[in-house]
Each structure stands twice: as structure tokens, then as C-alpha cells.
Coordinates of C-alpha atoms and ligand atoms in Angstrom, one line a residue:
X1 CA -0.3 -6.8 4.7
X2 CA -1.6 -9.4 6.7
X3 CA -1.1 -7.3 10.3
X4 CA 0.3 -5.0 11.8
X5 CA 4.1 -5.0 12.1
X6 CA 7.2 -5.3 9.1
X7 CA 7.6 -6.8 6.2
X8 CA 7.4 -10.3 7.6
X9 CA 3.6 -9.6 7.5
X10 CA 3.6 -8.4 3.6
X11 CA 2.7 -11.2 0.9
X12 CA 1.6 -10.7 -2.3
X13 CA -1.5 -13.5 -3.8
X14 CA -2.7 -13.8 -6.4
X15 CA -6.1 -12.7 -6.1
X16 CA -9.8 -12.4 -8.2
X17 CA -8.8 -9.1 -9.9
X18 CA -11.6 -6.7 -9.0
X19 CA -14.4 -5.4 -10.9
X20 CA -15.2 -1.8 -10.7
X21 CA -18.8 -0.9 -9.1
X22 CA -20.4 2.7 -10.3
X23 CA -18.1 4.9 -10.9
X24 CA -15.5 3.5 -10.5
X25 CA -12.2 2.3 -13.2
X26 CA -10.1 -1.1 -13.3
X27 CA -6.9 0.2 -14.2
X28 CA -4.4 -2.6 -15.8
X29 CA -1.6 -1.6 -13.7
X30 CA 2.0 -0.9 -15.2
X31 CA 3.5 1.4 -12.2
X32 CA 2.5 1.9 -8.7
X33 CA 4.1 4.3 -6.5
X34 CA 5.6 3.6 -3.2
X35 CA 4.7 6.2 -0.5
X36 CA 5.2 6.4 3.2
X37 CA 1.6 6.1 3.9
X38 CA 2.1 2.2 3.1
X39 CA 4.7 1.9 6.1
X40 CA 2.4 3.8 8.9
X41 CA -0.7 1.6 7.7
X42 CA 1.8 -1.8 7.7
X43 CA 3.1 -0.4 11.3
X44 CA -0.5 0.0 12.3
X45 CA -0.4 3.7 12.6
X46 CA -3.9 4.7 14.4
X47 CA -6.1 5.8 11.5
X48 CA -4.1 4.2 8.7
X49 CA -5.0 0.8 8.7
X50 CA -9.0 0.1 8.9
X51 CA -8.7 -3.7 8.9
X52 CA -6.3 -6.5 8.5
X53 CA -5.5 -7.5 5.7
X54 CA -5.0 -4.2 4.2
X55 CA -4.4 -4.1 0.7
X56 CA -1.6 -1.0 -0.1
X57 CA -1.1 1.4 -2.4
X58 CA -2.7 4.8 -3.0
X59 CA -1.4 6.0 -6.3
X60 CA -1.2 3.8 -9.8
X61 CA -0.3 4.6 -13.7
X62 CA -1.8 2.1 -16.4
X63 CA -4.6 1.9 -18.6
X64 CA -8.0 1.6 -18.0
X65 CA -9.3 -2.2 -18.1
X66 CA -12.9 -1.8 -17.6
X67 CA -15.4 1.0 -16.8
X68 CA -17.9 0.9 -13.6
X69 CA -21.3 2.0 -14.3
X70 CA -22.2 5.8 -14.9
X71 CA -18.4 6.5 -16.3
X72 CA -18.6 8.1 -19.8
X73 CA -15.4 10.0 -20.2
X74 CA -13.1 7.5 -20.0
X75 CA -12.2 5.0 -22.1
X76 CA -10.8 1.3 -21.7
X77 CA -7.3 1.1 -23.2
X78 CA -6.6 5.1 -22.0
X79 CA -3.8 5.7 -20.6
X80 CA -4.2 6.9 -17.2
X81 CA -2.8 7.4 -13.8
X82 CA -5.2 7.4 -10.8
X83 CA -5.2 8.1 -7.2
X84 CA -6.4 4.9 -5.4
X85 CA -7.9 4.9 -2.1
X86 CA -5.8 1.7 -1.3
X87 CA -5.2 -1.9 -3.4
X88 CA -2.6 0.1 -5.5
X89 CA 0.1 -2.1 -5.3
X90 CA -1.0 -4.9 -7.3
X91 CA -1.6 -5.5 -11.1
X92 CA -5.1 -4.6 -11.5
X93 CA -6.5 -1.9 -9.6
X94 CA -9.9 0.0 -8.8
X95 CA -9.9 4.0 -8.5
X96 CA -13.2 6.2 -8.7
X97 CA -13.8 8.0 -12.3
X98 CA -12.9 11.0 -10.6
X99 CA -9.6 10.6 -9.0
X100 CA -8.9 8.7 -12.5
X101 CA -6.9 11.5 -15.0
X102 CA -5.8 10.4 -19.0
X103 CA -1.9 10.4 -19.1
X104 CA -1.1 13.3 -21.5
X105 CA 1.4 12.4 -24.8
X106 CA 4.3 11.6 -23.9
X107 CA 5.1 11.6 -20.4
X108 CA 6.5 8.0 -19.8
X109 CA 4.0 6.0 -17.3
X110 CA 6.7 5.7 -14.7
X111 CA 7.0 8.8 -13.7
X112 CA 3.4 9.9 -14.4
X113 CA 2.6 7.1 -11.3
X114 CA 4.1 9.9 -8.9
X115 CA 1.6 12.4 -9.7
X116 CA -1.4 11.1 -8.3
X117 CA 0.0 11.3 -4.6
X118 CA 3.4 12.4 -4.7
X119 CA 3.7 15.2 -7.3
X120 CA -0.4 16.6 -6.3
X121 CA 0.5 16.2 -2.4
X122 CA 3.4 18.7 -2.6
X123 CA 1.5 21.1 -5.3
X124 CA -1.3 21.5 -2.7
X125 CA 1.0 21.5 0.0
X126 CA 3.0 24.4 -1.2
X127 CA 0.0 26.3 -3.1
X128 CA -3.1 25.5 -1.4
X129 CA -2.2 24.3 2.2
X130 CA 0.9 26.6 1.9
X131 CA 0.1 29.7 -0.1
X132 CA 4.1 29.7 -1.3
X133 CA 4.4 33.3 -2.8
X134 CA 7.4 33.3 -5.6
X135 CA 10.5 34.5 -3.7
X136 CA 9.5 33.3 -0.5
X137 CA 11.7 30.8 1.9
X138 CA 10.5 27.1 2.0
X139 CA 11.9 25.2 5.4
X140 CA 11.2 20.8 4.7
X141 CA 11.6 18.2 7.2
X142 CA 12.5 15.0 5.7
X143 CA 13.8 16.8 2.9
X144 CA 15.5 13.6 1.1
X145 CA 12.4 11.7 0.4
X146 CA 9.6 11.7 -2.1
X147 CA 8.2 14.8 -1.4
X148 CA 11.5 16.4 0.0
X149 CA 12.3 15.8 -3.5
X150 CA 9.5 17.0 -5.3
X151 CA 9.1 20.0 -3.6
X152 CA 13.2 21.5 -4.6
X153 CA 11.7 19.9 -8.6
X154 CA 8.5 21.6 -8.3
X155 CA 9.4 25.0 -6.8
X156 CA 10.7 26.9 -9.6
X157 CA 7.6 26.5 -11.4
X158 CA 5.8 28.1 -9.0
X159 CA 8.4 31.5 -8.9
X160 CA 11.6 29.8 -7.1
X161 CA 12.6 30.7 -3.5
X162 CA 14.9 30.0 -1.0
X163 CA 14.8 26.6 -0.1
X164 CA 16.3 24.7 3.3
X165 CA 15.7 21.1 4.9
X166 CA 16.4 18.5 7.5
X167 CA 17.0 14.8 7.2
X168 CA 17.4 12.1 9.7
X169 CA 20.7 11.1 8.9
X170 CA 23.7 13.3 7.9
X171 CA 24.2 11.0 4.6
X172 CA 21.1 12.0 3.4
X173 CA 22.2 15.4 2.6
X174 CA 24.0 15.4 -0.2
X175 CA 21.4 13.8 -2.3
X176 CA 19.1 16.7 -0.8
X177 CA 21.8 19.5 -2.0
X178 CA 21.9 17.8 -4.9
X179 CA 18.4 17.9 -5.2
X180 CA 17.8 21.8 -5.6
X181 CA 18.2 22.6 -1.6
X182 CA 20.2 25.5 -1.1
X183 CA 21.2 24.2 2.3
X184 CA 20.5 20.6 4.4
X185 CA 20.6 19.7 7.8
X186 CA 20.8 16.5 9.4
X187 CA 18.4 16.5 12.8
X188 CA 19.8 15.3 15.7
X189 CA 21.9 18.2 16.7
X190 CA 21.0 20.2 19.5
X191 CA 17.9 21.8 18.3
X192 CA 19.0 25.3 19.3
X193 CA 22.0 25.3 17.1
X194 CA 20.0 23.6 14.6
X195 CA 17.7 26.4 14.5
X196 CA 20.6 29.2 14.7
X197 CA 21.7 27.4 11.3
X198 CA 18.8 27.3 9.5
X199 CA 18.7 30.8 10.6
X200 CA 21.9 31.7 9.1
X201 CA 20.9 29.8 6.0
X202 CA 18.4 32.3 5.6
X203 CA 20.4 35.7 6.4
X204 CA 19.2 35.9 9.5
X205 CA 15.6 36.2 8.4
X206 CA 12.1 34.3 9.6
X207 CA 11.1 31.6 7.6
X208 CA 7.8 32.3 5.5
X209 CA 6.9 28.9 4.8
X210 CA 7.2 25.2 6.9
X211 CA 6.7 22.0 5.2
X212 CA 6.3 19.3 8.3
X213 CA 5.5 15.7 7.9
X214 CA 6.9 15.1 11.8
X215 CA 3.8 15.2 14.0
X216 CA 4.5 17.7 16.8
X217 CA 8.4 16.4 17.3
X218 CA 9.5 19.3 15.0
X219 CA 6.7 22.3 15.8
X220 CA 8.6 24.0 18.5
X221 CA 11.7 24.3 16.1
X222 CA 9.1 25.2 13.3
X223 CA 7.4 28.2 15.2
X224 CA 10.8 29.4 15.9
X225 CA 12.2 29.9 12.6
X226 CA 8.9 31.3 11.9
X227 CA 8.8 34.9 9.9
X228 CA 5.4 37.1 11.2
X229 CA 2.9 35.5 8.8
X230 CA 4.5 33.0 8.0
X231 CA 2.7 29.4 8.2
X232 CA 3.5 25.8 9.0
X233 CA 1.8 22.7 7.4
X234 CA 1.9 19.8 9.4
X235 CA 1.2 17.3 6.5
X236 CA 2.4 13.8 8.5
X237 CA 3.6 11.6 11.6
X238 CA 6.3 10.1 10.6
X239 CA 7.6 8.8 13.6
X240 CA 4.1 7.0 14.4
X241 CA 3.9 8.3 18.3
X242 CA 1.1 9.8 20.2
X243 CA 1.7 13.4 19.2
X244 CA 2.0 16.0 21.6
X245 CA -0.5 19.0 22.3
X246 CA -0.6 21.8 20.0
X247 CA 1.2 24.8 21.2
X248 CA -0.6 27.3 23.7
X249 CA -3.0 30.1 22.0
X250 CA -0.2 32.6 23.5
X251 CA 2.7 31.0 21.4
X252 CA 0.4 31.4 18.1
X253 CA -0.5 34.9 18.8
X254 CA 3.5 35.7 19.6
X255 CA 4.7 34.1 16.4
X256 CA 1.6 35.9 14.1
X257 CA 1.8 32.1 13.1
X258 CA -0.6 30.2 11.0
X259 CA -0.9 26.1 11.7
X260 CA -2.7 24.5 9.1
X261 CA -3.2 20.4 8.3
X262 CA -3.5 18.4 5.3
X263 CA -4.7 14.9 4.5
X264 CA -4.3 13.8 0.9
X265 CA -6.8 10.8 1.9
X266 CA -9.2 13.3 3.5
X267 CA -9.4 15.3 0.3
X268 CA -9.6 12.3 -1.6
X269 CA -13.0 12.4 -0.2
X270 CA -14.1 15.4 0.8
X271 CA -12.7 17.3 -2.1
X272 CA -11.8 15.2 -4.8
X273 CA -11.7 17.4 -7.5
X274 CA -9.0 19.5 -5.7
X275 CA -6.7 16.5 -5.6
X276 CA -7.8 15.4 -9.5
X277 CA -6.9 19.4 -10.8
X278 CA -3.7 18.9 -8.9
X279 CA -2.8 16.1 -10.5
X280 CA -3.7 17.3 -13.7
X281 CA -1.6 20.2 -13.2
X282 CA 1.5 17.9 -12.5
X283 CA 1.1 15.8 -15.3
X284 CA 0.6 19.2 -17.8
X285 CA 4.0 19.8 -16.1
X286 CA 5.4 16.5 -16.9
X287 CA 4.0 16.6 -20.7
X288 CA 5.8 20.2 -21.2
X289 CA 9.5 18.3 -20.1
X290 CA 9.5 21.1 -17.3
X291 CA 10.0 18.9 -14.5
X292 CA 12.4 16.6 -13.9
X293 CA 11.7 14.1 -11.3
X294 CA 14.3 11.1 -10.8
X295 CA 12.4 8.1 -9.9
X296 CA 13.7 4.6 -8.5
X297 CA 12.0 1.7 -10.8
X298 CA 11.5 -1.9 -8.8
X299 CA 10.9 -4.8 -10.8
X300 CA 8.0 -6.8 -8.9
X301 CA 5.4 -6.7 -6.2
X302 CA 8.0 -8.8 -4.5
X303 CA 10.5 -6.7 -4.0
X304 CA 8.3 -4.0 -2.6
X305 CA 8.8 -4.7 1.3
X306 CA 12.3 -4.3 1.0
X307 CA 11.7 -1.0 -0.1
X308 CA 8.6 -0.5 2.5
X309 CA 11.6 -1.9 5.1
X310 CA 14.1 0.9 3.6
X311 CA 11.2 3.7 4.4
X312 CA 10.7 2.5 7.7
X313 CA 14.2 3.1 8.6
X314 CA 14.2 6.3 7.5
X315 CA 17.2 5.3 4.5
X316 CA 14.7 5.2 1.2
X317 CA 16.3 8.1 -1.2
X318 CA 13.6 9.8 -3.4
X319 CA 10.9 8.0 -5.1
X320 CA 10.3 4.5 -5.3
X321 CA 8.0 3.3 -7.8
X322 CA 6.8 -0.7 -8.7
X323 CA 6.0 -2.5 -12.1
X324 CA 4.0 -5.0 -10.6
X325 CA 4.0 -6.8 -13.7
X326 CA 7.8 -7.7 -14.0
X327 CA 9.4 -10.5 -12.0
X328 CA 11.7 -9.8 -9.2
Ligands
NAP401 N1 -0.7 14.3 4.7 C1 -0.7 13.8 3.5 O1 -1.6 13.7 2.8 C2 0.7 13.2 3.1 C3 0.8 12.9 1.7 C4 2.1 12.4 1.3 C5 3.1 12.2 2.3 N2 2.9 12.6 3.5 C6 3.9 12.5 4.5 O2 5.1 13.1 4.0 C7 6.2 12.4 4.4 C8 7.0 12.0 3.2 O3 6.3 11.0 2.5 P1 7.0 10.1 1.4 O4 6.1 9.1 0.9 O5 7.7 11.0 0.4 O6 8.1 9.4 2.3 P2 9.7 9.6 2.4 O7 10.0 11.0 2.7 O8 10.3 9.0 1.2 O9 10.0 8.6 3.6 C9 9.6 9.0 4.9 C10 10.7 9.8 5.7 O10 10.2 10.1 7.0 C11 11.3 10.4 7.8 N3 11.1 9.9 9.1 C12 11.1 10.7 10.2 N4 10.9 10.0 11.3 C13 10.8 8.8 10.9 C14 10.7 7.6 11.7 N5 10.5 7.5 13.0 N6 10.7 6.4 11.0 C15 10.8 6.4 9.7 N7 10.9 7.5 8.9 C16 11.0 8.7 9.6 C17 12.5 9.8 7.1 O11 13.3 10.9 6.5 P3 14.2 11.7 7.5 O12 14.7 10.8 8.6 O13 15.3 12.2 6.6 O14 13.4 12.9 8.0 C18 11.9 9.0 6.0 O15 12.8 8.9 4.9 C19 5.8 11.2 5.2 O16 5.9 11.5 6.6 C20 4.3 11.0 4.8 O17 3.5 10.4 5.8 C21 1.7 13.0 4.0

């Protein structure tokens, strides 16, 4: 991504591939994921893109090439998948040792690229960010994506509860229903009926748990629903915008409500061994045949901003993942 703007700014070169320094893995690529973190950083989202060009991709599934100095529990030809601070997207990429996890037996690489930021986003989300208790009710904005999907496949592993969402567009919500979501909503609609349906959706009762990648457009909606107790994670800006204020001391006090934030990328580096047990967990899940996640295969780095374009437009459906290897 050469700068900021669409896809008209997206090339893929061939390029040196990199050599990993200490610590670090070359991972011969056979799947990178696509995730929306790639759009804001090609729109030039403050704090997503450092410098032009920026090289995407934050989430791979291979086998390791070469080993930086200092690694000693991996080896090269392991199968692994690895969560990669950027430089993803492309056919060799460089992850450090401990955001780097082996692929267990039998989980097909395709769908063990997800785990790395997809699948370990939404297990933190819901457990750590989210402390989900089995039986509780789970409200997600953008609910037809790649984490709106993984969070209705990922759910019932962690005790199943009542689960609602909004999309941007109304054909987006059979995919959603489809998905495991007992009931979908397109946004859009006046915001106070909105709410009086998510409500009803609920029997009437608060919401325990808010998953919202929407900056601030959503929060007032959010706080709401809101049961006493319950918490909202605002995980995202989706919409790019300046985001508003945080609501006034008064309104968090009223609603008993707890706001908390998550940044995969921050824990990436401030707690990277969080993000590596997550994905660990998710792939244990994936080895065991308990979760099913449908995943979108691309064939080539070249078709990639077509799908980056279909993100930004708020139409990609699920998970997209990339062989870079193949040919478009
Ligand atoms: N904090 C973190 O560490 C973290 C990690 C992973 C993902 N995320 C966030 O979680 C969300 C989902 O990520 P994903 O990779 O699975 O992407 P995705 O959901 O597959 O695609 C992003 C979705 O954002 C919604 N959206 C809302 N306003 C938009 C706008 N103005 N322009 C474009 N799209 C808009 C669209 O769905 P609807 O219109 O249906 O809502 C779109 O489909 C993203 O917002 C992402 O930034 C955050």
C-alpha cells in the first residue's frame, strides 16, 4: 500500500524476502488472513498506518522457513500459524518466536490462518475483555463479518447464551441468522425502535454483554440496552471518523456500566503471551473438530484489494483468507 486511499494504491512486488533478526521466524506463507485492520491502515486511519508504504497483513499460517537468533523451540519445516505485526500478506513473512504457535494435527492451514487475529480477537474479547458468563446475552455490531462470525462459532464453547446483532445492510442478515444469531438487525432504523427490538429480542431484559467495533457511533444505543453490570467493549472504529467524547461520569454511574477497550496490536506488545494462549486455545479447538468456521479462500495476492475494496464497503461476508502462493 503505497498511500493512503483505495485499492488504486495497493500493488503487490516482488520483494528481497526478509530474514528474521533475534527472535524472530520466516514463515513460508501458505494462508494469510484478510482482516479489517488492512482497510483502516490502507484508508489512513490515524494510528494504523505508521509510514507509506505499509506492508499489510497481521495474521499468517505456513511453515517456518528460517529461525532468528535465540529461537530454540521452533523448528524450520513446522507447521505454524503466527500473528504478524504487519507484512502478512505476502509469501514469506516475519513474526516474533512468541506470537509464532505449531499448527496442531490436523487442522487444515486455511482455517488455522484465522486464529492468530480473528479466532484469539473474539476469545479475548468475549472472555478476557468481556468476562462472557455461560447463559449470558451477547449484543455484536457488525455482526456478519469475521468476528461477527466467530463469535455465534465460538460461543457455545464457552457455555452458549443468547446471542443478537446489527449489520449495515439488511441483506446481511440472513447470513448472520444463519450464522448462530438468534436475532439480526440491520442499522439504520431509527435508533429508538432499533433498541425497543433488540429489547424484545431479549424478553425485555438488559443486555449483559456488548461487543462494539463502531467507535462512539453505537455507545449511546449500547449503554441503553445495557443490563446493571453489564459491560461494553469497544474493540474498533469502523467508520474511520473522529470519535466522539466518552459518555458523562453520570451516564456510567446510572447504567452500573462497565466500558472497557481492546487492541489486539497493543497486546501484541504489551502482553504477548495473552494473545499467543489465545491462539493456542483456538487452534486446540480447531484440532478437536469443535468449531466450525466457514472461511472464503482467494487465490493470489492479486486479488486481495478487491476483497480489501468489498470490506471497505461494508459488503465482505465472513472471513476472507489469501494463498499468496496461487495465481489469480
Ligand atoms: N481492537 C482489535 O484488536 C480488533 C481486532 C479485530 C477486529 N477489530 C475490529 O472488529 C471489526 C470486525 O473486524 P473484521 O476484520 O472481522 O472485519 P469485518 O467485520 O469482516 O468487516 C468490517 C465491518 O465493519 C462494518 N462497518 C461499519 N461501519 C463501516 C464503515 N464506515 N465502512 C466500512 N465498514 C463498516 C461493516 O459491517 P456492518 O456494516 O454490517 O456493521 C463491515 O463489514 C472491525 O471494525 C475491526 O476493526 C478490532
Amino acid at each position: 500500500m503505497t498511500e493512503a486511499g483505495g485499492a488504486e494504491h495497493s500493488r503487490v512486488l516482488d520483494l528481497e524476502p526478509p530474514r528474521p533478526g533475534p527472535g524472530q521466524v520466516a514463515v513460508d506463507v501458505a494462508y494469510a488472513g484478510l482482516n479489517f485492520v488492512d482497510v483502516m491502515a490502507r484508508r489512513g486511519d490515524a494510528a494504523y498506518t505508521g509510514s507509506w508504504p505499509h506492508h499489510p497483513g497481521k495474521e499468517v499460517a505456513g511453515t517456518v522457513r528460517a529461525l532468528g537468533e535465540g529461537v530454540t523451540h521452533l523448528a524450520v519445516g513446522t507447521p505454524v500459524v503466527a500473528a504478524t505485526r504487519a507484512g502478512g500478506l505476502a509469501e514469506v513473512a516475519l513474526a516474533d518466536a512468541a506470537l509464532t504457535v505449531p499448527v496442531p494435527a490436523g487442522v487444515p492451514l486455511h482455517v488455522a490462518a484465522t486464529a492468530p487475529l480473528g479466532l484469539a480477537t473474539t476469545l479475548l474479547l468475549l472472555t478476557d475483555a468481556g468476562r462472557f458468563a455461560p447463559g449470558e446475552s451477547v449484543l455484536v455490531h457488525s455482526a456478519g463479518g469475521g468476528v461477527g462470525t466467530a463469535v455465534a462459532r465460538l460461543l457455545p464453547h464457552l457455555g452458549g447464551g443468547r446471542l443478537l446483532g446489527t449489520v449495515g445492510r439488511p441483506e446481511k442478515t440472513a447470513a448472520a441468522l444463519r450464522n448462530g444469531y438468534h436475532a439480526v438487525h440491520a442499522r439504520g432504523t431509527d435508533p429508538a425502535e432499533l433498541a425497543a427490538r433488540l429489547r424484545a429480542d431479549n424478553d425485555g431484559r438488559g443486555i449483559d454483554l456488548v461487543l462494539d467495533p463502531l467507535g462512539t457511533a453505537a455507545l449511546a444505543l449500547d449503554l441503553d440496552l445495557l443490563a446493571p453490570g453489564g459491560r461494553v467493549v469497544l474493540f474498533g472504529n469502523a467508520g474511520g471518523g473522529a470519535p466522539d467524547p466518552l459518555p458523562p461520569l453520570p451516564r456510567l454511574l446510572g447504567a452500573n456500566a462497565t466500558l472497557t477497550g481492546f487492541s489486539h496490536s497493543s497486546l501484541l506488545t504489551h502482553a504477548p503471551a495473552k494473545v499467543a494462549d489465545a491462539i493456542r486455545r483456538a487452534l486446540d479447538l480447531l484440532a478437536a473438530g469443535r468449531l466450525d468456521t466457514p472461511v472464503t479462500v482467494l487465490d493470489g495476492l492479486a486479488a486481495v484489494p478487491a476483497a480489501h475494496d468489498l470490506l471497505a464497503a461494508g459488503r465482505g461476508e465472513g472471513k476472507y483468507v489469501v494463498a499468496p502462493g496461487q495465481p489469480s
